[in-house]
PDB file of C-alpha atoms in Angstrom:
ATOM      1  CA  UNK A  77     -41.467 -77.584  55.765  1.00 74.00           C
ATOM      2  CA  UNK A  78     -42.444 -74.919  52.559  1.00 84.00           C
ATOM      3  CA  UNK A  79     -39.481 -72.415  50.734  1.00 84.00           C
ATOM      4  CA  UNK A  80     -41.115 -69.676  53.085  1.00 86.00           C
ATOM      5  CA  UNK A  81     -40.344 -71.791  56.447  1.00 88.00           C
ATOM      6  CA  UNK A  82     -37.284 -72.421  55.385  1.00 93.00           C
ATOM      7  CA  UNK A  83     -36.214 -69.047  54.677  1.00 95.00           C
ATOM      8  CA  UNK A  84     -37.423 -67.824  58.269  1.00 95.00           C
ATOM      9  CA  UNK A  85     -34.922 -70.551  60.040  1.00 96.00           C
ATOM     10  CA  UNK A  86     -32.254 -69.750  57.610  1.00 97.00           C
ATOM     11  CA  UNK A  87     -32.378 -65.993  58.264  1.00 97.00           C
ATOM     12  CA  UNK A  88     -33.082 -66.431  62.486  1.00 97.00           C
ATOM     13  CA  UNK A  89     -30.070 -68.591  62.382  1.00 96.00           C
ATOM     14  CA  UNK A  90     -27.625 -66.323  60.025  1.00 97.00           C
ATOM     15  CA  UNK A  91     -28.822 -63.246  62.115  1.00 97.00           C
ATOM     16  CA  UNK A  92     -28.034 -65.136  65.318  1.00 97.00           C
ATOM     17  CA  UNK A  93     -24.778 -66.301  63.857  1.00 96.00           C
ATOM     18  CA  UNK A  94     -23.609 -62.953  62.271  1.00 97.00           C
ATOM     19  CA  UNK A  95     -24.461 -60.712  66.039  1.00 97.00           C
ATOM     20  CA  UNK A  96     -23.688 -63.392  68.516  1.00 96.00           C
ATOM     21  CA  UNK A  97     -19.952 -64.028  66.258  1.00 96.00           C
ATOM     22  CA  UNK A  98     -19.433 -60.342  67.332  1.00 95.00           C
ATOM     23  CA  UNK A  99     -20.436 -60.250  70.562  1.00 94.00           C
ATOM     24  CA  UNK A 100     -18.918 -63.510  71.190  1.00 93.00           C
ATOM     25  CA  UNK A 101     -15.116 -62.043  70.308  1.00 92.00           C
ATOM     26  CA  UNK A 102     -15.963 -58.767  73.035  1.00 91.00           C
ATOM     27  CA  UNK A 103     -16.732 -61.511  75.810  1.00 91.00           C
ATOM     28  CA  UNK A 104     -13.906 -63.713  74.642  1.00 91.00           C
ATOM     29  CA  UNK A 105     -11.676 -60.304  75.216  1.00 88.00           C
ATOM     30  CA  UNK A 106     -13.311 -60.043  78.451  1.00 87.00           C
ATOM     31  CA  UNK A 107     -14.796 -56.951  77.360  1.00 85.00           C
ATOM     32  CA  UNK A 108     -17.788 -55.551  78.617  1.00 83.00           C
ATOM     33  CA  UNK A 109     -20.199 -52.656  77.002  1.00 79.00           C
ATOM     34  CA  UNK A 110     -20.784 -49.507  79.783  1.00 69.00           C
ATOM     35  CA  UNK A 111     -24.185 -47.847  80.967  1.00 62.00           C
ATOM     36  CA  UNK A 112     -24.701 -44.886  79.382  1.00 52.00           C
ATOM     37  CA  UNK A 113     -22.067 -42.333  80.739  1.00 45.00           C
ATOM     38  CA  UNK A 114     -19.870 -45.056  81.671  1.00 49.00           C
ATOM     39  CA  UNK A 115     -15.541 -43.826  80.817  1.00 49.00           C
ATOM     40  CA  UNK A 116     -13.548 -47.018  81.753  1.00 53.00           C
ATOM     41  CA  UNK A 117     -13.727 -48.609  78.378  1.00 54.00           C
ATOM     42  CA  UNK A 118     -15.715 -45.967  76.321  1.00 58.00           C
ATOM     43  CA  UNK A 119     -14.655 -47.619  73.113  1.00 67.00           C
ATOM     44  CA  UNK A 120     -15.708 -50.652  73.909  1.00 79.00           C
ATOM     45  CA  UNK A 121     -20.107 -51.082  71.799  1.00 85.00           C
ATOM     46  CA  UNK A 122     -22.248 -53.989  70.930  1.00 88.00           C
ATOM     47  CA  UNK A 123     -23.480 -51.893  68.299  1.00 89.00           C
ATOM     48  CA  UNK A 124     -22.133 -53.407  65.431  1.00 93.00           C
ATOM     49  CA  UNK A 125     -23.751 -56.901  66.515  1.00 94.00           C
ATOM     50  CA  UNK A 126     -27.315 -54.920  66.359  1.00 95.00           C
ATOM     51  CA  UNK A 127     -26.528 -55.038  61.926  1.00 96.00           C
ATOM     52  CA  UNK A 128     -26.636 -58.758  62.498  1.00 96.00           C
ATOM     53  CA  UNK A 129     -31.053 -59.043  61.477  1.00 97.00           C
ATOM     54  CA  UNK A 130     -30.645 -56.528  58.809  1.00 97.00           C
ATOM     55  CA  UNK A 131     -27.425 -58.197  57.134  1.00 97.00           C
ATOM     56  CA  UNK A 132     -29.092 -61.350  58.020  1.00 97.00           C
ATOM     57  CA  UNK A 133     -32.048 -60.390  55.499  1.00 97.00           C
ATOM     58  CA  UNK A 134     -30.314 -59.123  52.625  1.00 96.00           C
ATOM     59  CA  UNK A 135     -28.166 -62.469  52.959  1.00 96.00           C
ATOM     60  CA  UNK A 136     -31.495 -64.668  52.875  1.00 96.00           C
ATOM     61  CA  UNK A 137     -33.284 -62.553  50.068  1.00 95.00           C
ATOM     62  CA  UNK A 138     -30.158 -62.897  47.563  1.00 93.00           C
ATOM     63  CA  UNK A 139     -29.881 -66.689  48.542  1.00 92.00           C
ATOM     64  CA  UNK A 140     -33.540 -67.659  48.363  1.00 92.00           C
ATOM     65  CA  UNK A 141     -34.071 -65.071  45.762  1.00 88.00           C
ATOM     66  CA  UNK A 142     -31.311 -63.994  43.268  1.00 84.00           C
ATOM     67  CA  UNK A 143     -28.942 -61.228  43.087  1.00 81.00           C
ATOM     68  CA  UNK A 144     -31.956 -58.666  42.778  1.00 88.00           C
ATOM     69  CA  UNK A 145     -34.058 -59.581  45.479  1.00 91.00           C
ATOM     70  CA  UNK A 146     -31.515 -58.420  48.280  1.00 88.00           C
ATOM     71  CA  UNK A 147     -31.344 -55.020  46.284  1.00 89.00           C
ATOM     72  CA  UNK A 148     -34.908 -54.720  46.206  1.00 91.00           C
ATOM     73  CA  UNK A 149     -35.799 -55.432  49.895  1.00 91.00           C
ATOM     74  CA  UNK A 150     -32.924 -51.964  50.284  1.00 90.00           C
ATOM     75  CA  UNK A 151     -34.807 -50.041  48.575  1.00 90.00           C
ATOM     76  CA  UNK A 152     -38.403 -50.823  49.656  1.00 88.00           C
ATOM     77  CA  UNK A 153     -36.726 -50.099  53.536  1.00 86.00           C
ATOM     78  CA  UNK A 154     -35.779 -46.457  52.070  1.00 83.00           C
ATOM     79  CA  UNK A 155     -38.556 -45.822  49.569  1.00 84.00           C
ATOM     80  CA  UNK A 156     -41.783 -47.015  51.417  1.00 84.00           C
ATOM     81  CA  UNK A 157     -43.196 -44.640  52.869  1.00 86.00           C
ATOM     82  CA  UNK A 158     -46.835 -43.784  53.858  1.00 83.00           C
ATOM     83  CA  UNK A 159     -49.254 -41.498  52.377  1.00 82.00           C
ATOM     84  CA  UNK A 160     -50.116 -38.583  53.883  1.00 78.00           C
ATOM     85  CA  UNK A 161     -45.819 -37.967  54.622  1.00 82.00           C
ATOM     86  CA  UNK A 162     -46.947 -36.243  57.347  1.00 79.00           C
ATOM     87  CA  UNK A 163     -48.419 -39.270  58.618  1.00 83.00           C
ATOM     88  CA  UNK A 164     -45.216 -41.162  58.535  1.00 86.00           C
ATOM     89  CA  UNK A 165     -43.223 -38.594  60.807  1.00 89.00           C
ATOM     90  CA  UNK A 166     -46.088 -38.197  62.683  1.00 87.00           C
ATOM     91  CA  UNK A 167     -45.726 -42.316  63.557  1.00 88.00           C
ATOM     92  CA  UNK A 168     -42.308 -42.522  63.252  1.00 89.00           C
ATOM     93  CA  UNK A 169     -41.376 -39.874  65.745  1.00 89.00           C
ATOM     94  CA  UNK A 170     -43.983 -39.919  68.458  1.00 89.00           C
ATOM     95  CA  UNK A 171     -41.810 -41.785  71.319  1.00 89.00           C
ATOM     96  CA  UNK A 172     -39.523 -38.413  70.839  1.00 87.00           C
ATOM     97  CA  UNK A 173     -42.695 -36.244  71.182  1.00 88.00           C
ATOM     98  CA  UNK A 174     -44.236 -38.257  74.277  1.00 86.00           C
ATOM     99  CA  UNK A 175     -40.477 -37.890  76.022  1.00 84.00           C
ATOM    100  CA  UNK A 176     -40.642 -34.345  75.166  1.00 85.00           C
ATOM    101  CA  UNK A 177     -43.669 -33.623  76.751  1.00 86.00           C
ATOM    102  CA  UNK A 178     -42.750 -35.621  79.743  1.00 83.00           C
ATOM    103  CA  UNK A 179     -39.913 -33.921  79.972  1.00 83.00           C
ATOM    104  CA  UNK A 180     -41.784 -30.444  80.203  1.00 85.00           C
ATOM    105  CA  UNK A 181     -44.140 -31.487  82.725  1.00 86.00           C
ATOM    106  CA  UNK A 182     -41.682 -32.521  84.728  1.00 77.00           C
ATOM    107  CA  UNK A 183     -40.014 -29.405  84.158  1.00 80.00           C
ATOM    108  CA  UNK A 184     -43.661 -27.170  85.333  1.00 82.00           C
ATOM    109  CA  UNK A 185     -43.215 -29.665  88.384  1.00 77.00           C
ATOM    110  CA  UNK A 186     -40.307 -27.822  89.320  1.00 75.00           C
ATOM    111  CA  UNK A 187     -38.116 -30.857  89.268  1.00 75.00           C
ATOM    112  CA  UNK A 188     -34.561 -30.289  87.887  1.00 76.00           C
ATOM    113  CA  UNK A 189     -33.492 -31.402  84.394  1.00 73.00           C
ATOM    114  CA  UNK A 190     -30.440 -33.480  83.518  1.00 76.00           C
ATOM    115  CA  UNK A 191     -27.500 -31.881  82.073  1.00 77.00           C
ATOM    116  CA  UNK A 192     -27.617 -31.347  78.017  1.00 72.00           C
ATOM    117  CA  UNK A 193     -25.552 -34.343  77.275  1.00 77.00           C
ATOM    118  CA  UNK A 194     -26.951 -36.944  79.842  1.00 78.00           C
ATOM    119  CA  UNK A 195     -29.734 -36.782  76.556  1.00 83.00           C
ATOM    120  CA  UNK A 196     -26.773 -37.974  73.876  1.00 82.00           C
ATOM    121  CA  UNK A 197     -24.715 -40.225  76.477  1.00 82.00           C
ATOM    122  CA  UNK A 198     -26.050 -43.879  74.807  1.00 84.00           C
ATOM    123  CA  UNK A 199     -25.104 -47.221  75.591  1.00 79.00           C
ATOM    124  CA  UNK A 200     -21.982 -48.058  73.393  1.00 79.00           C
ATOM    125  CA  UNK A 201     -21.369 -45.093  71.761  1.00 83.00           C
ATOM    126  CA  UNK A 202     -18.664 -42.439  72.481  1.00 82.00           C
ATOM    127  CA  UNK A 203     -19.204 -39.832  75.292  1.00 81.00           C
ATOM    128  CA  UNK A 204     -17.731 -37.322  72.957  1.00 84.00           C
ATOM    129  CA  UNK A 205     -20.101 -37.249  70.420  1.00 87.00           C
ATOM    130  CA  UNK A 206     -22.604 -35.112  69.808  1.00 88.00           C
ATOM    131  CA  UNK A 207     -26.103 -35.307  69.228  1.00 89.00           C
ATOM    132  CA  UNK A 208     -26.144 -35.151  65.607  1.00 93.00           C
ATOM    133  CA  UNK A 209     -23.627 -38.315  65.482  1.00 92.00           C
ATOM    134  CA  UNK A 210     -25.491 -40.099  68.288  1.00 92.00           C
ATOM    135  CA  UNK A 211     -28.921 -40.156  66.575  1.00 93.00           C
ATOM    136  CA  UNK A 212     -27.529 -40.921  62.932  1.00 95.00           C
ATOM    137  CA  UNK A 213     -26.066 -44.091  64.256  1.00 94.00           C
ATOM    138  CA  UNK A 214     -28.957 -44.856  66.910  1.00 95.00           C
ATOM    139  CA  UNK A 215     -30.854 -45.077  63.703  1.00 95.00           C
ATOM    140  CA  UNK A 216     -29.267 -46.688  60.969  1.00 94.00           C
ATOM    141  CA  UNK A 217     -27.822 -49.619  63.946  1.00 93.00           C
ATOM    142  CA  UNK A 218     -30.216 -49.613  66.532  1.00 91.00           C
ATOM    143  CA  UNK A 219     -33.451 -48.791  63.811  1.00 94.00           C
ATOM    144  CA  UNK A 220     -32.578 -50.334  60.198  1.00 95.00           C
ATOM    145  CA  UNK A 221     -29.752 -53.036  62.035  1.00 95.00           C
ATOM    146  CA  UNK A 222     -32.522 -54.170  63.951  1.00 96.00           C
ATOM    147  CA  UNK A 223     -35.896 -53.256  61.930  1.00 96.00           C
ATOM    148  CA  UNK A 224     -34.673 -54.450  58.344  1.00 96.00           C
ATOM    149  CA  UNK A 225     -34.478 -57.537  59.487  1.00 97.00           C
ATOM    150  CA  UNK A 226     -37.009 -58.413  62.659  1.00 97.00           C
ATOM    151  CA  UNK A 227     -40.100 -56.175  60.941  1.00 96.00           C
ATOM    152  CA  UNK A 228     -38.715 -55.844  57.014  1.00 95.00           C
ATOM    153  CA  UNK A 229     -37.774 -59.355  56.443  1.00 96.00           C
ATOM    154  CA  UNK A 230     -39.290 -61.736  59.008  1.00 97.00           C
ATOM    155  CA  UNK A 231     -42.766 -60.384  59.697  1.00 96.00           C
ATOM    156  CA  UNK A 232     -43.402 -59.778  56.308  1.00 95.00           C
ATOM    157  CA  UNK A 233     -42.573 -63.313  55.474  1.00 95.00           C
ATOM    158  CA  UNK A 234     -44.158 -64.839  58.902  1.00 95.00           C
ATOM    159  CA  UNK A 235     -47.717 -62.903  57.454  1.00 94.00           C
ATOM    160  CA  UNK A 236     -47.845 -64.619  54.486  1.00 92.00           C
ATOM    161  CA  UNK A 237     -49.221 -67.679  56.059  1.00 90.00           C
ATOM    162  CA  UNK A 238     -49.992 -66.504  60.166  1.00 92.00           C
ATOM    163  CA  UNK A 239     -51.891 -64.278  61.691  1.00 92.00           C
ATOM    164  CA  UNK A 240     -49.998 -61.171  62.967  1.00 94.00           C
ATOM    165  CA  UNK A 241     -51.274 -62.967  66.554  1.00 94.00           C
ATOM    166  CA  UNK A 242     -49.135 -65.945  65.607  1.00 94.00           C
ATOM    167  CA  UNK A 243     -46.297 -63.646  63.577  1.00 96.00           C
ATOM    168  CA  UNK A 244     -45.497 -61.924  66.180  1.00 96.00           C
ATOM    169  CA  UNK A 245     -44.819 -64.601  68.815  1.00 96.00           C
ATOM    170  CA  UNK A 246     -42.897 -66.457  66.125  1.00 96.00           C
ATOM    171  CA  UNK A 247     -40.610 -62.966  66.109  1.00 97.00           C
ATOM    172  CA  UNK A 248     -40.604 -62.530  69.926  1.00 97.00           C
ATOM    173  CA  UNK A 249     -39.155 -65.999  70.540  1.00 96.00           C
ATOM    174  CA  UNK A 250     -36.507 -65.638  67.935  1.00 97.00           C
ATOM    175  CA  UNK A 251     -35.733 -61.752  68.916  1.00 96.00           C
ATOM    176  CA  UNK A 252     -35.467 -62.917  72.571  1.00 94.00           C
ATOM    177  CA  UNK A 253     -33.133 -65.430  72.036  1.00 95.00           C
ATOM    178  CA  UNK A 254     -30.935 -63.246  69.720  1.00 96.00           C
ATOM    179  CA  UNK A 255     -30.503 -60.735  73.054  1.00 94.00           C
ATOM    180  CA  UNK A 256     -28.906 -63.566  75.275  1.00 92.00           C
ATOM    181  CA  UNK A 257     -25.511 -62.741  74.153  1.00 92.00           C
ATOM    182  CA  UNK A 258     -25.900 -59.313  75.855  1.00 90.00           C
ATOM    183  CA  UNK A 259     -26.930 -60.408  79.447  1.00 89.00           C
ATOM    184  CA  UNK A 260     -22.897 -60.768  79.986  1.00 88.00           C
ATOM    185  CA  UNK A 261     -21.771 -58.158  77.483  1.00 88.00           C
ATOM    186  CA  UNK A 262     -24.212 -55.544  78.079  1.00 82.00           C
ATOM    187  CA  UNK A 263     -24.161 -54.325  81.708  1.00 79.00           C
ATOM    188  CA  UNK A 264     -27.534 -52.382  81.507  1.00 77.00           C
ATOM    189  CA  UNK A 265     -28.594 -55.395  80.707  1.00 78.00           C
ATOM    190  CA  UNK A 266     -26.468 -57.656  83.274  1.00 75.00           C
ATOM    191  CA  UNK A 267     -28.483 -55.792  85.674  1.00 75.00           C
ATOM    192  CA  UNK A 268     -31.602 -57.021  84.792  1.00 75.00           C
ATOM    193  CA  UNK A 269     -30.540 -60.751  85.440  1.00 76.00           C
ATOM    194  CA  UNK A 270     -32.961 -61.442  88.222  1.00 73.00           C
ATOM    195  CA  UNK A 271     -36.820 -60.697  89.348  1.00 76.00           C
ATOM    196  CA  UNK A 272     -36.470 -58.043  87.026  1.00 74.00           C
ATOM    197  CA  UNK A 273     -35.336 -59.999  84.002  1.00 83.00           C
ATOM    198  CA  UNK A 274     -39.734 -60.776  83.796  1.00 87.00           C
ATOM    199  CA  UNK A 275     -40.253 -57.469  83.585  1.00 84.00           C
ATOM    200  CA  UNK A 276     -37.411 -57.126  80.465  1.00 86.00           C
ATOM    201  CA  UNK A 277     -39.066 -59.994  78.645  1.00 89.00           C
ATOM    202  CA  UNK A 278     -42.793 -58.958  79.034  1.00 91.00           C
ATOM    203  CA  UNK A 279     -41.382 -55.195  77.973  1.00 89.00           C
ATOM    204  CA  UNK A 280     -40.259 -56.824  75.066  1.00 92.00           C
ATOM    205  CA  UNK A 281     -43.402 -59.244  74.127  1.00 95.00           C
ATOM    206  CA  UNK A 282     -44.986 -55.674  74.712  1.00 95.00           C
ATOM    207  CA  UNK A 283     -42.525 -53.833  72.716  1.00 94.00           C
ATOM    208  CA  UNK A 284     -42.924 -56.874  69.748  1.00 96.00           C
ATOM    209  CA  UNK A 285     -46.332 -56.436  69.481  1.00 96.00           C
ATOM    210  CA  UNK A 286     -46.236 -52.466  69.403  1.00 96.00           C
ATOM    211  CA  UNK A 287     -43.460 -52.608  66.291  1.00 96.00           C
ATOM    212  CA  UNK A 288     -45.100 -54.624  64.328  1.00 96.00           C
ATOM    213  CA  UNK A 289     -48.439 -52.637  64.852  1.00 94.00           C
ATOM    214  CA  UNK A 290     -46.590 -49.307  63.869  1.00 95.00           C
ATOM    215  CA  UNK A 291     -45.187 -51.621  60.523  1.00 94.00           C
ATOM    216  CA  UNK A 292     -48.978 -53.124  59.769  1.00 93.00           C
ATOM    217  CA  UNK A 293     -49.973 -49.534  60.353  1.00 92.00           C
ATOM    218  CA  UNK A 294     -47.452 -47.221  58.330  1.00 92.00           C
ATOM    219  CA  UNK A 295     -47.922 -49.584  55.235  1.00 90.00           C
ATOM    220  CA  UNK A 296     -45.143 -52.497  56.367  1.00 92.00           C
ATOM    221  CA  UNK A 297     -42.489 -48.965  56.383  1.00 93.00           C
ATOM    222  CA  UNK A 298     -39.385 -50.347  57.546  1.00 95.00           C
ATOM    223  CA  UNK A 299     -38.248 -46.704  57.928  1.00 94.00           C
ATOM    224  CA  UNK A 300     -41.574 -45.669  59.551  1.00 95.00           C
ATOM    225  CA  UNK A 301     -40.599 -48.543  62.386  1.00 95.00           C
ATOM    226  CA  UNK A 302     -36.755 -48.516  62.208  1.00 96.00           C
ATOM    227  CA  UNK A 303     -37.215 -44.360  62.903  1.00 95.00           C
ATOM    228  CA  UNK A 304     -39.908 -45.409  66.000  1.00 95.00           C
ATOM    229  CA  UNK A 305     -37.424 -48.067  67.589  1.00 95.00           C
ATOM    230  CA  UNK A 306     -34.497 -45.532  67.603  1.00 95.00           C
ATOM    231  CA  UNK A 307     -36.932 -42.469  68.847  1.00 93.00           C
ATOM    232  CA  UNK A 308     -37.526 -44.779  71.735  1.00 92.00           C
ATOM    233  CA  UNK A 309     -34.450 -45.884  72.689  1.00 91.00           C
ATOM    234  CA  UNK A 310     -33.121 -42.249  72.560  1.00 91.00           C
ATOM    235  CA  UNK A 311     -35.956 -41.303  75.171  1.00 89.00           C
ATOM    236  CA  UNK A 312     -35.196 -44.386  77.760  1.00 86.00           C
ATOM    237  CA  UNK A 313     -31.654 -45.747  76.813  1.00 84.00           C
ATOM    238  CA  UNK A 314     -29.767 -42.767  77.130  1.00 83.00           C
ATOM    239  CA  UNK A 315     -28.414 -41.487  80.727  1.00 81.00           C
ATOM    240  CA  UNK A 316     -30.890 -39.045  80.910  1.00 77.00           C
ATOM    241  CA  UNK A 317     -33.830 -41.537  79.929  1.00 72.00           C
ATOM    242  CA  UNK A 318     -32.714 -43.498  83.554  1.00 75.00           C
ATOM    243  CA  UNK A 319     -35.333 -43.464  85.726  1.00 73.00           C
ATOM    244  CA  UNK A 320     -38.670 -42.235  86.030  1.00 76.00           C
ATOM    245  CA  UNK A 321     -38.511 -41.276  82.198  1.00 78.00           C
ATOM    246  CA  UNK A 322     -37.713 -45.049  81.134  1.00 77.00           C
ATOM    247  CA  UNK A 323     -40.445 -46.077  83.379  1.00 83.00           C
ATOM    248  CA  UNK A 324     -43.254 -43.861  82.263  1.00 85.00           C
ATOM    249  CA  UNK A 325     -42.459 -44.380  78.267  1.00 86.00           C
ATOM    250  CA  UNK A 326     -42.186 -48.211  78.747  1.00 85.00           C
ATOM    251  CA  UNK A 327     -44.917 -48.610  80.916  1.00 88.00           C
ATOM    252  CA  UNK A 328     -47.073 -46.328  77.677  1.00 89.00           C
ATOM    253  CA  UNK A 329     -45.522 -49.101  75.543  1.00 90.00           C
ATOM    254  CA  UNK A 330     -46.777 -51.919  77.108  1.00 92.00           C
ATOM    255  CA  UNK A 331     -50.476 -50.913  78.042  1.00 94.00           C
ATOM    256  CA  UNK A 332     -50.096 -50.121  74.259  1.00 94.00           C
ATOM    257  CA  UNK A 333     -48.830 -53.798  73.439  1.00 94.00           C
ATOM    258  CA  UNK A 334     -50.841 -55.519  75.289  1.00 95.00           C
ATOM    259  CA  UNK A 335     -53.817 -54.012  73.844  1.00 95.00           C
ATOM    260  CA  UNK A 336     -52.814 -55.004  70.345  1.00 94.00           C
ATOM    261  CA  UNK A 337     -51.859 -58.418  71.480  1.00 94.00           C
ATOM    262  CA  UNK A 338     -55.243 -58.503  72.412  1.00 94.00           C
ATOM    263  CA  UNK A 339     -56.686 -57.113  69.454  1.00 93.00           C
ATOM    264  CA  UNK A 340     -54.726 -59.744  67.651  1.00 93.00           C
ATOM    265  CA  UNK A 341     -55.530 -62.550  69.272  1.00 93.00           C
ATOM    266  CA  UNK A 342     -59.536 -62.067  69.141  1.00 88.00           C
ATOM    267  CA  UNK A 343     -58.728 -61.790  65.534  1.00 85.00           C
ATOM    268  CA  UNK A 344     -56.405 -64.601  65.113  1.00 75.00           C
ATOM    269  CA  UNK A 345     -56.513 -65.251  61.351  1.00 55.00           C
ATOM    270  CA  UNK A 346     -54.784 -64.242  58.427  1.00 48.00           C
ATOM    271  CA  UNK A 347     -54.443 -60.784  57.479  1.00 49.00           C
TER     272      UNK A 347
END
C-alpha cells in the first residue's frame, strides 16, 4: 500500500468517524431529522454531520502533509476558479437555472405554483429562516462540507494513479457508505428504504459521476462543484422541489451521469 493509498483510507475513515459520531448521538437521543416543512422537532438537522468529508480533509492534509498543507488545500477550495469567471457561474449555477425554467413552463401550463417558502423549507434547517440564511448554509454544509472533501481531497488524490472511470467508483463506494447513518436519522431518506432505495443508489452513482465531471471540467474548482451540489439540492430537496420537480432534475442528472460514466469507461486510463 503507497503514502497516497494510505491517505485515501485514513481520510474515508476520519470522515466516516467525524459524521457518523454526530449522527450517531441524534439516533442515540432518539432523534429524528424532518422532511422539509416538517414542525415537530424543527431544531432537530443532520447538517452538521455533512462537515464530516471536508474536516476530514483538512485533518489528512496537515497529518500526511504538515501544518501548511491543510491551509493550502482552504485556499485552493476558495481561490480556484475557472477562466472565463463567467464560465464558472455559468457551471456552478445551472441546476438553479434548469429548476427555474421548469418552474416557468410549468407555470405557461397553467399548473399552480407552491407557496414562496415551500422554495426555502430544507431538510434540517429552521422553517423560519429565510432564503438568504437557507442558501448560505446549503452551501458552505451541504456544498464545501461535502465537496471539500469527496471532490477537493479524495478525487484529486484517487487521479493521481486511476482513471476518473476507476476514481469515481472508488468515491461512490466510500460516499455511499458514509450516507447509511441517515437511513434511520433522515426520514426523507427512511422513506426510500425499499424498491426505491435502487433508484437512490443508481441516482447517486449518477450523481458521482456528474460531480466529478463538473470538478474535471471547471479546472478541479471545489467552489465551482461545492456551488453545483447545493444549486441542486435547493431545486429537489426543498418542499417545493417534492415531486415532479425532483423527478425531472434527477432524471437530467442521471442521463447526464451515465453518459460520462460511459465516456469514462471507453477511456479507462489515466488522465
Amino acid at each position: 500500500m503507497n503514502e497516497r493509498q494510505r491517505r485515501a483510507l485514513f481520510f474515508v475513515g476520519c470522515a466516516m468517524g467525524l459524521s457518523w459520531s454526530y449522527w450517531g448521538v441524534l439516533l442515540a437521543l432518539g432523534l429524528r431529522v424532518e422532511a422539509a416543512g416538517g414542525a415537530n422537532h424543527p431544531w432537530v438537522t443532520h447538517l452538521p454531520g455533512l462537515l464530516g468529508p471536508a474536516l476530514a480533509a483538512v485533518i489528512t492534509a496537515r497529518c500526511f502533509g504538515g501544518p501548511g498543507a491543510g491551509a493550502a488545500l482552504l485556499r485552493r477550495a476558495w481561490t480556484q476558479w475557472p477562466r472565463p469567471a463567467w464560465r464558472g457561474w455559468l457551471m456552478a449555477l445551472s441546476p438553479l437555472a434548469v429548476g427555474s425554467a421548469l418552474w416557468a413552463v410549468w407555470s405557461l401550463a397553467g399548473q399552480p405554483l407552491p407557496q414562496g417558502a415551500a422554495f426555502w423549507h430544507f431538510p434540517g434547517l429552521p422553517l423560519q429562516w429565510g432564503p438568504w440564511a437557507v442558501t448560505l448554509a446549503v452551501v458552505l454544509v451541504n456544498g464545501v462540507g461535502e465537496e471539500l472533501g469527496w471532490r477537493g481531497y479524495l478525487t484529486e488524490l484517487l487521479l493521481k494513479d486511476l482513471s476518473r472511470w476507476a476514481t469515481t467508483w472508488w468515491v461512490v463506494l466510500a460516499w455511499m457508505l458514509w450516507h447509511l447513518p441517515l437511513f434511520w436519522l433522515n426520514e426523507s431518506m427512511a422513506a426510500l428504504v425499499g424498491p426505491m432505495l435502487l433508484g437512490w443508489a443508481l441516482g447517486l452513482v449518477c450523481g458521482a459521476f456528474v460531480l466529478a465531471q463538473v470538478y474535471v471540467w471547471s479546472g478541479r474548482s471545489v467552489a465551482v462543484v461545492a456551488l453545483w451540489h447545493a444549486a441542486y439540492n435547493l431545486v429537489v430537496a426543498t418542499e417545493a422541489g417534492h415531486g415532479t420537480m425532483a423527478a425531472v432534475v434527477s432524471s437530467a442528472v442521471m442521463v447526464w451521469g451515465c453518459a460520462t460514466a460511459y465516456g469514462w469507461w471507453r477511456q479507462r486510463r489515466v488522465q
